[in-house]
């Protein structure tokens, strides 16, 4: 196991590597890189005794992310202009979610562990980082975002981060 000081940096670096592979590398690169990154996360960061719990956390967060992103997609939050890359290179949304959400879940679960102990700071972090991530991803992948999507992301992820941090505090009894 790596030291507690190194694991947040490793998780953040692994997530960024996965994010860029999803956005820039296309579907095949993301589908190859994501399992490798998750294997590194489970092998180097998560103690063996906690791996089953970690997999449940990743699965739950994947489901939550797919519900949020799926709902926003069906509501017209994203569109591909005629200049978008062809679909054989650019990642269809289901592949994006299956690759990106476990990476995101592992990052916030460990690299940002200290954030969960500060609910309002977690809410501010979710409310600012989610719209920035979606905006940055859309710029890199040439996706058009609806005007309401970024404020909606700020409200959704700010509220979810607040709720998750309060739930985690209640679980630990602090």
PDB file of C-alpha atoms in Angstrom:
ATOM      1  CA  UNK A   1       0.000   0.000   0.000  1.00  0.00           C
ATOM      2  CA  UNK A   2       1.128   3.511  -0.726  1.00  0.00           C
ATOM      3  CA  UNK A   3       1.457   6.148   1.942  1.00  0.00           C
ATOM      4  CA  UNK A   4      -1.579   8.311   2.759  1.00  0.00           C
ATOM      5  CA  UNK A   5       0.297  11.356   1.446  1.00  0.00           C
ATOM      6  CA  UNK A   6       0.901   9.785  -1.972  1.00  0.00           C
ATOM      7  CA  UNK A   7      -2.535   8.224  -2.600  1.00  0.00           C
ATOM      8  CA  UNK A   8      -4.453  11.509  -3.176  1.00  0.00           C
ATOM      9  CA  UNK A   9      -1.885  12.547  -5.786  1.00  0.00           C
ATOM     10  CA  UNK A  10      -1.954   9.126  -7.419  1.00  0.00           C
ATOM     11  CA  UNK A  11      -5.760   9.103  -7.515  1.00  0.00           C
ATOM     12  CA  UNK A  12      -5.932  12.603  -8.937  1.00  0.00           C
ATOM     13  CA  UNK A  13      -3.320  11.718 -11.567  1.00  0.00           C
ATOM     14  CA  UNK A  14      -5.079   8.469 -12.487  1.00  0.00           C
ATOM     15  CA  UNK A  15      -8.383  10.273 -12.828  1.00  0.00           C
ATOM     16  CA  UNK A  16      -6.901  12.965 -15.073  1.00  0.00           C
ATOM     17  CA  UNK A  17      -5.252  10.305 -17.222  1.00  0.00           C
ATOM     18  CA  UNK A  18      -8.610   8.548 -17.553  1.00  0.00           C
ATOM     19  CA  UNK A  19     -10.473  11.793 -18.238  1.00  0.00           C
ATOM     20  CA  UNK A  20      -8.107  12.790 -21.029  1.00  0.00           C
ATOM     21  CA  UNK A  21      -8.225   9.286 -22.508  1.00  0.00           C
ATOM     22  CA  UNK A  22     -12.043   9.466 -22.522  1.00  0.00           C
ATOM     23  CA  UNK A  23     -12.153  12.919 -24.099  1.00  0.00           C
ATOM     24  CA  UNK A  24      -9.185  12.835 -26.454  1.00  0.00           C
ATOM     25  CA  UNK A  25      -8.508   9.181 -27.115  1.00  0.00           C
ATOM     26  CA  UNK A  26     -11.886   7.978 -28.258  1.00  0.00           C
ATOM     27  CA  UNK A  27     -13.952   4.993 -27.253  1.00  0.00           C
ATOM     28  CA  UNK A  28     -11.346   2.268 -27.749  1.00  0.00           C
ATOM     29  CA  UNK A  29      -8.657   4.070 -25.759  1.00  0.00           C
ATOM     30  CA  UNK A  30     -11.095   4.814 -22.921  1.00  0.00           C
ATOM     31  CA  UNK A  31     -12.333   1.223 -22.842  1.00  0.00           C
ATOM     32  CA  UNK A  32      -8.751  -0.030 -22.580  1.00  0.00           C
ATOM     33  CA  UNK A  33      -7.394   2.565 -20.138  1.00  0.00           C
ATOM     34  CA  UNK A  34     -10.295   2.646 -17.640  1.00  0.00           C
ATOM     35  CA  UNK A  35      -9.931  -0.980 -16.407  1.00  0.00           C
ATOM     36  CA  UNK A  36      -6.164  -0.486 -16.063  1.00  0.00           C
ATOM     37  CA  UNK A  37      -6.635   2.681 -14.021  1.00  0.00           C
ATOM     38  CA  UNK A  38      -9.258   1.031 -11.801  1.00  0.00           C
ATOM     39  CA  UNK A  39      -6.972  -1.979 -11.294  1.00  0.00           C
ATOM     40  CA  UNK A  40      -4.152   0.366 -10.233  1.00  0.00           C
ATOM     41  CA  UNK A  41      -6.557   2.168  -7.897  1.00  0.00           C
ATOM     42  CA  UNK A  42      -7.779  -1.062  -6.298  1.00  0.00           C
ATOM     43  CA  UNK A  43      -4.293  -2.563  -6.130  1.00  0.00           C
ATOM     44  CA  UNK A  44      -2.269   0.396  -4.848  1.00  0.00           C
ATOM     45  CA  UNK A  45      -4.731   2.599  -2.979  1.00  0.00           C
ATOM     46  CA  UNK A  46      -7.450   0.415  -1.472  1.00  0.00           C
ATOM     47  CA  UNK A  47      -6.451  -2.061   1.267  1.00  0.00           C
ATOM     48  CA  UNK A  48      -7.432  -5.634   0.436  1.00  0.00           C
ATOM     49  CA  UNK A  49      -9.919  -5.824   3.301  1.00  0.00           C
ATOM     50  CA  UNK A  50     -11.853  -2.821   1.915  1.00  0.00           C
ATOM     51  CA  UNK A  51     -11.974  -3.754  -1.782  1.00  0.00           C
ATOM     52  CA  UNK A  52     -15.501  -5.216  -1.719  1.00  0.00           C
ATOM     53  CA  UNK A  53     -16.779  -2.057  -0.013  1.00  0.00           C
ATOM     54  CA  UNK A  54     -14.902   0.047  -2.562  1.00  0.00           C
ATOM     55  CA  UNK A  55     -16.480  -1.845  -5.448  1.00  0.00           C
ATOM     56  CA  UNK A  56     -19.947  -1.234  -3.955  1.00  0.00           C
ATOM     57  CA  UNK A  57     -19.130   2.482  -3.644  1.00  0.00           C
ATOM     58  CA  UNK A  58     -17.938   2.627  -7.259  1.00  0.00           C
ATOM     59  CA  UNK A  59     -21.035   0.764  -8.476  1.00  0.00           C
ATOM     60  CA  UNK A  60     -23.373   3.058  -6.556  1.00  0.00           C
ATOM     61  CA  UNK A  61     -21.675   6.175  -7.802  1.00  0.00           C
ATOM     62  CA  UNK A  62     -21.663   4.826 -11.369  1.00  0.00           C
ATOM     63  CA  UNK A  63     -25.424   4.306 -11.125  1.00  0.00           C
ATOM     64  CA  UNK A  64     -25.932   7.793  -9.676  1.00  0.00           C
ATOM     65  CA  UNK A  65     -23.825   9.386 -12.408  1.00  0.00           C
ATOM     66  CA  UNK A  66     -25.631   7.499 -15.149  1.00  0.00           C
ATOM     67  CA  UNK A  67     -29.022   8.601 -13.802  1.00  0.00           C
ATOM     68  CA  UNK A  68     -27.916  12.252 -13.637  1.00  0.00           C
ATOM     69  CA  UNK A  69     -26.145  12.288 -17.003  1.00  0.00           C
ATOM     70  CA  UNK A  70     -28.802  10.136 -18.661  1.00  0.00           C
ATOM     71  CA  UNK A  71     -31.558  12.465 -17.471  1.00  0.00           C
ATOM     72  CA  UNK A  72     -29.695  15.564 -18.586  1.00  0.00           C
ATOM     73  CA  UNK A  73     -28.957  13.975 -21.965  1.00  0.00           C
ATOM     74  CA  UNK A  74     -32.599  13.031 -22.527  1.00  0.00           C
ATOM     75  CA  UNK A  75     -33.615  16.559 -21.517  1.00  0.00           C
ATOM     76  CA  UNK A  76     -31.459  17.963 -24.330  1.00  0.00           C
ATOM     77  CA  UNK A  77     -28.474  19.128 -22.317  1.00  0.00           C
ATOM     78  CA  UNK A  78     -25.946  17.979 -24.927  1.00  0.00           C
ATOM     79  CA  UNK A  79     -25.905  18.052 -28.704  1.00  0.00           C
ATOM     80  CA  UNK A  80     -23.335  17.237 -31.347  1.00  0.00           C
ATOM     81  CA  UNK A  81     -22.929  19.854 -34.084  1.00  0.00           C
ATOM     82  CA  UNK A  82     -22.274  18.853 -37.691  1.00  0.00           C
ATOM     83  CA  UNK A  83     -18.571  19.525 -37.118  1.00  0.00           C
ATOM     84  CA  UNK A  84     -18.317  16.909 -34.342  1.00  0.00           C
ATOM     85  CA  UNK A  85     -15.831  14.069 -34.846  1.00  0.00           C
ATOM     86  CA  UNK A  86     -17.326  10.876 -36.237  1.00  0.00           C
ATOM     87  CA  UNK A  87     -18.760   8.374 -33.752  1.00  0.00           C
ATOM     88  CA  UNK A  88     -16.117   5.745 -34.378  1.00  0.00           C
ATOM     89  CA  UNK A  89     -13.556   8.003 -32.713  1.00  0.00           C
ATOM     90  CA  UNK A  90     -15.608  10.125 -30.322  1.00  0.00           C
ATOM     91  CA  UNK A  91     -17.100   8.275 -27.437  1.00  0.00           C
ATOM     92  CA  UNK A  92     -20.836   7.650 -27.353  1.00  0.00           C
ATOM     93  CA  UNK A  93     -22.397   8.788 -24.097  1.00  0.00           C
ATOM     94  CA  UNK A  94     -22.963   5.311 -22.557  1.00  0.00           C
ATOM     95  CA  UNK A  95     -19.294   4.422 -23.059  1.00  0.00           C
ATOM     96  CA  UNK A  96     -18.310   7.810 -21.643  1.00  0.00           C
ATOM     97  CA  UNK A  97     -20.369   7.173 -18.521  1.00  0.00           C
ATOM     98  CA  UNK A  98     -19.182   3.587 -18.037  1.00  0.00           C
ATOM     99  CA  UNK A  99     -15.562   4.759 -18.263  1.00  0.00           C
ATOM    100  CA  UNK A 100     -15.643   8.127 -16.571  1.00  0.00           C
ATOM    101  CA  UNK A 101     -17.950   7.589 -13.591  1.00  0.00           C
ATOM    102  CA  UNK A 102     -15.906   4.871 -11.853  1.00  0.00           C
ATOM    103  CA  UNK A 103     -12.811   7.035 -12.284  1.00  0.00           C
ATOM    104  CA  UNK A 104     -14.648  10.014 -10.827  1.00  0.00           C
ATOM    105  CA  UNK A 105     -16.018   7.918  -7.960  1.00  0.00           C
ATOM    106  CA  UNK A 106     -12.604   6.567  -7.006  1.00  0.00           C
ATOM    107  CA  UNK A 107     -11.142  10.077  -7.051  1.00  0.00           C
ATOM    108  CA  UNK A 108     -13.729  11.717  -4.860  1.00  0.00           C
ATOM    109  CA  UNK A 109     -13.855   8.756  -2.517  1.00  0.00           C
ATOM    110  CA  UNK A 110     -10.147   8.817  -1.697  1.00  0.00           C
ATOM    111  CA  UNK A 111      -8.313  11.795  -3.106  1.00  0.00           C
ATOM    112  CA  UNK A 112     -10.935  14.140  -1.685  1.00  0.00           C
ATOM    113  CA  UNK A 113     -11.650  12.192   1.517  1.00  0.00           C
ATOM    114  CA  UNK A 114     -10.947  15.235   3.667  1.00  0.00           C
ATOM    115  CA  UNK A 115     -13.595  17.189   1.744  1.00  0.00           C
ATOM    116  CA  UNK A 116     -16.376  14.919   2.984  1.00  0.00           C
ATOM    117  CA  UNK A 117     -15.655  16.069   6.533  1.00  0.00           C
ATOM    118  CA  UNK A 118     -16.626  19.632   5.518  1.00  0.00           C
ATOM    119  CA  UNK A 119     -20.161  19.464   4.026  1.00  0.00           C
ATOM    120  CA  UNK A 120     -20.466  23.054   2.803  1.00  0.00           C
ATOM    121  CA  UNK A 121     -17.003  22.994   1.288  1.00  0.00           C
ATOM    122  CA  UNK A 122     -17.970  19.721  -0.459  1.00  0.00           C
ATOM    123  CA  UNK A 123     -21.097  21.436  -1.809  1.00  0.00           C
ATOM    124  CA  UNK A 124     -19.085  24.387  -3.117  1.00  0.00           C
ATOM    125  CA  UNK A 125     -16.559  21.996  -4.667  1.00  0.00           C
ATOM    126  CA  UNK A 126     -19.284  20.008  -6.443  1.00  0.00           C
ATOM    127  CA  UNK A 127     -21.075  23.165  -7.572  1.00  0.00           C
ATOM    128  CA  UNK A 128     -17.928  24.579  -9.170  1.00  0.00           C
ATOM    129  CA  UNK A 129     -16.070  21.510 -10.411  1.00  0.00           C
ATOM    130  CA  UNK A 130     -18.980  19.800 -12.184  1.00  0.00           C
ATOM    131  CA  UNK A 131     -19.819  22.695 -14.549  1.00  0.00           C
ATOM    132  CA  UNK A 132     -16.116  23.274 -15.234  1.00  0.00           C
ATOM    133  CA  UNK A 133     -15.599  19.596 -16.057  1.00  0.00           C
ATOM    134  CA  UNK A 134     -18.591  19.489 -18.371  1.00  0.00           C
ATOM    135  CA  UNK A 135     -17.584  22.741 -20.051  1.00  0.00           C
ATOM    136  CA  UNK A 136     -13.990  21.578 -20.526  1.00  0.00           C
ATOM    137  CA  UNK A 137     -15.073  18.186 -21.847  1.00  0.00           C
ATOM    138  CA  UNK A 138     -17.516  19.801 -24.262  1.00  0.00           C
ATOM    139  CA  UNK A 139     -14.813  22.113 -25.604  1.00  0.00           C
ATOM    140  CA  UNK A 140     -12.377  19.241 -26.133  1.00  0.00           C
ATOM    141  CA  UNK A 141     -14.960  16.961 -27.740  1.00  0.00           C
ATOM    142  CA  UNK A 142     -16.814  19.678 -29.720  1.00  0.00           C
ATOM    143  CA  UNK A 143     -20.136  19.152 -27.963  1.00  0.00           C
ATOM    144  CA  UNK A 144     -22.727  21.909 -27.671  1.00  0.00           C
ATOM    145  CA  UNK A 145     -24.148  22.408 -24.181  1.00  0.00           C
ATOM    146  CA  UNK A 146     -27.609  23.862 -23.606  1.00  0.00           C
ATOM    147  CA  UNK A 147     -27.629  27.208 -21.786  1.00  0.00           C
ATOM    148  CA  UNK A 148     -29.306  25.712 -18.721  1.00  0.00           C
ATOM    149  CA  UNK A 149     -26.955  22.729 -18.395  1.00  0.00           C
ATOM    150  CA  UNK A 150     -24.061  24.305 -16.474  1.00  0.00           C
ATOM    151  CA  UNK A 151     -26.242  25.968 -13.802  1.00  0.00           C
ATOM    152  CA  UNK A 152     -28.184  22.687 -13.524  1.00  0.00           C
ATOM    153  CA  UNK A 153     -24.897  20.810 -13.031  1.00  0.00           C
ATOM    154  CA  UNK A 154     -23.876  23.270 -10.304  1.00  0.00           C
ATOM    155  CA  UNK A 155     -27.156  22.716  -8.429  1.00  0.00           C
ATOM    156  CA  UNK A 156     -27.222  18.948  -8.905  1.00  0.00           C
ATOM    157  CA  UNK A 157     -23.611  18.237  -7.941  1.00  0.00           C
ATOM    158  CA  UNK A 158     -23.496  20.871  -5.216  1.00  0.00           C
ATOM    159  CA  UNK A 159     -26.563  19.253  -3.636  1.00  0.00           C
ATOM    160  CA  UNK A 160     -25.287  15.710  -4.155  1.00  0.00           C
ATOM    161  CA  UNK A 161     -21.884  16.511  -2.638  1.00  0.00           C
ATOM    162  CA  UNK A 162     -23.577  18.143   0.356  1.00  0.00           C
ATOM    163  CA  UNK A 163     -25.855  15.127   0.814  1.00  0.00           C
ATOM    164  CA  UNK A 164     -23.036  12.593   0.411  1.00  0.00           C
ATOM    165  CA  UNK A 165     -20.774  14.412   2.846  1.00  0.00           C
ATOM    166  CA  UNK A 166     -23.530  14.616   5.460  1.00  0.00           C
ATOM    167  CA  UNK A 167     -24.299  10.927   4.956  1.00  0.00           C
ATOM    168  CA  UNK A 168     -20.620  10.011   5.346  1.00  0.00           C
ATOM    169  CA  UNK A 169     -20.388  12.115   8.523  1.00  0.00           C
ATOM    170  CA  UNK A 170     -23.478  10.403   9.920  1.00  0.00           C
ATOM    171  CA  UNK A 171     -21.944   6.984   9.142  1.00  0.00           C
ATOM    172  CA  UNK A 172     -18.728   7.795  10.965  1.00  0.00           C
ATOM    173  CA  UNK A 173     -20.549   9.394  13.899  1.00  0.00           C
ATOM    174  CA  UNK A 174     -18.630  12.687  13.793  1.00  0.00           C
TER     175      UNK A 174
END
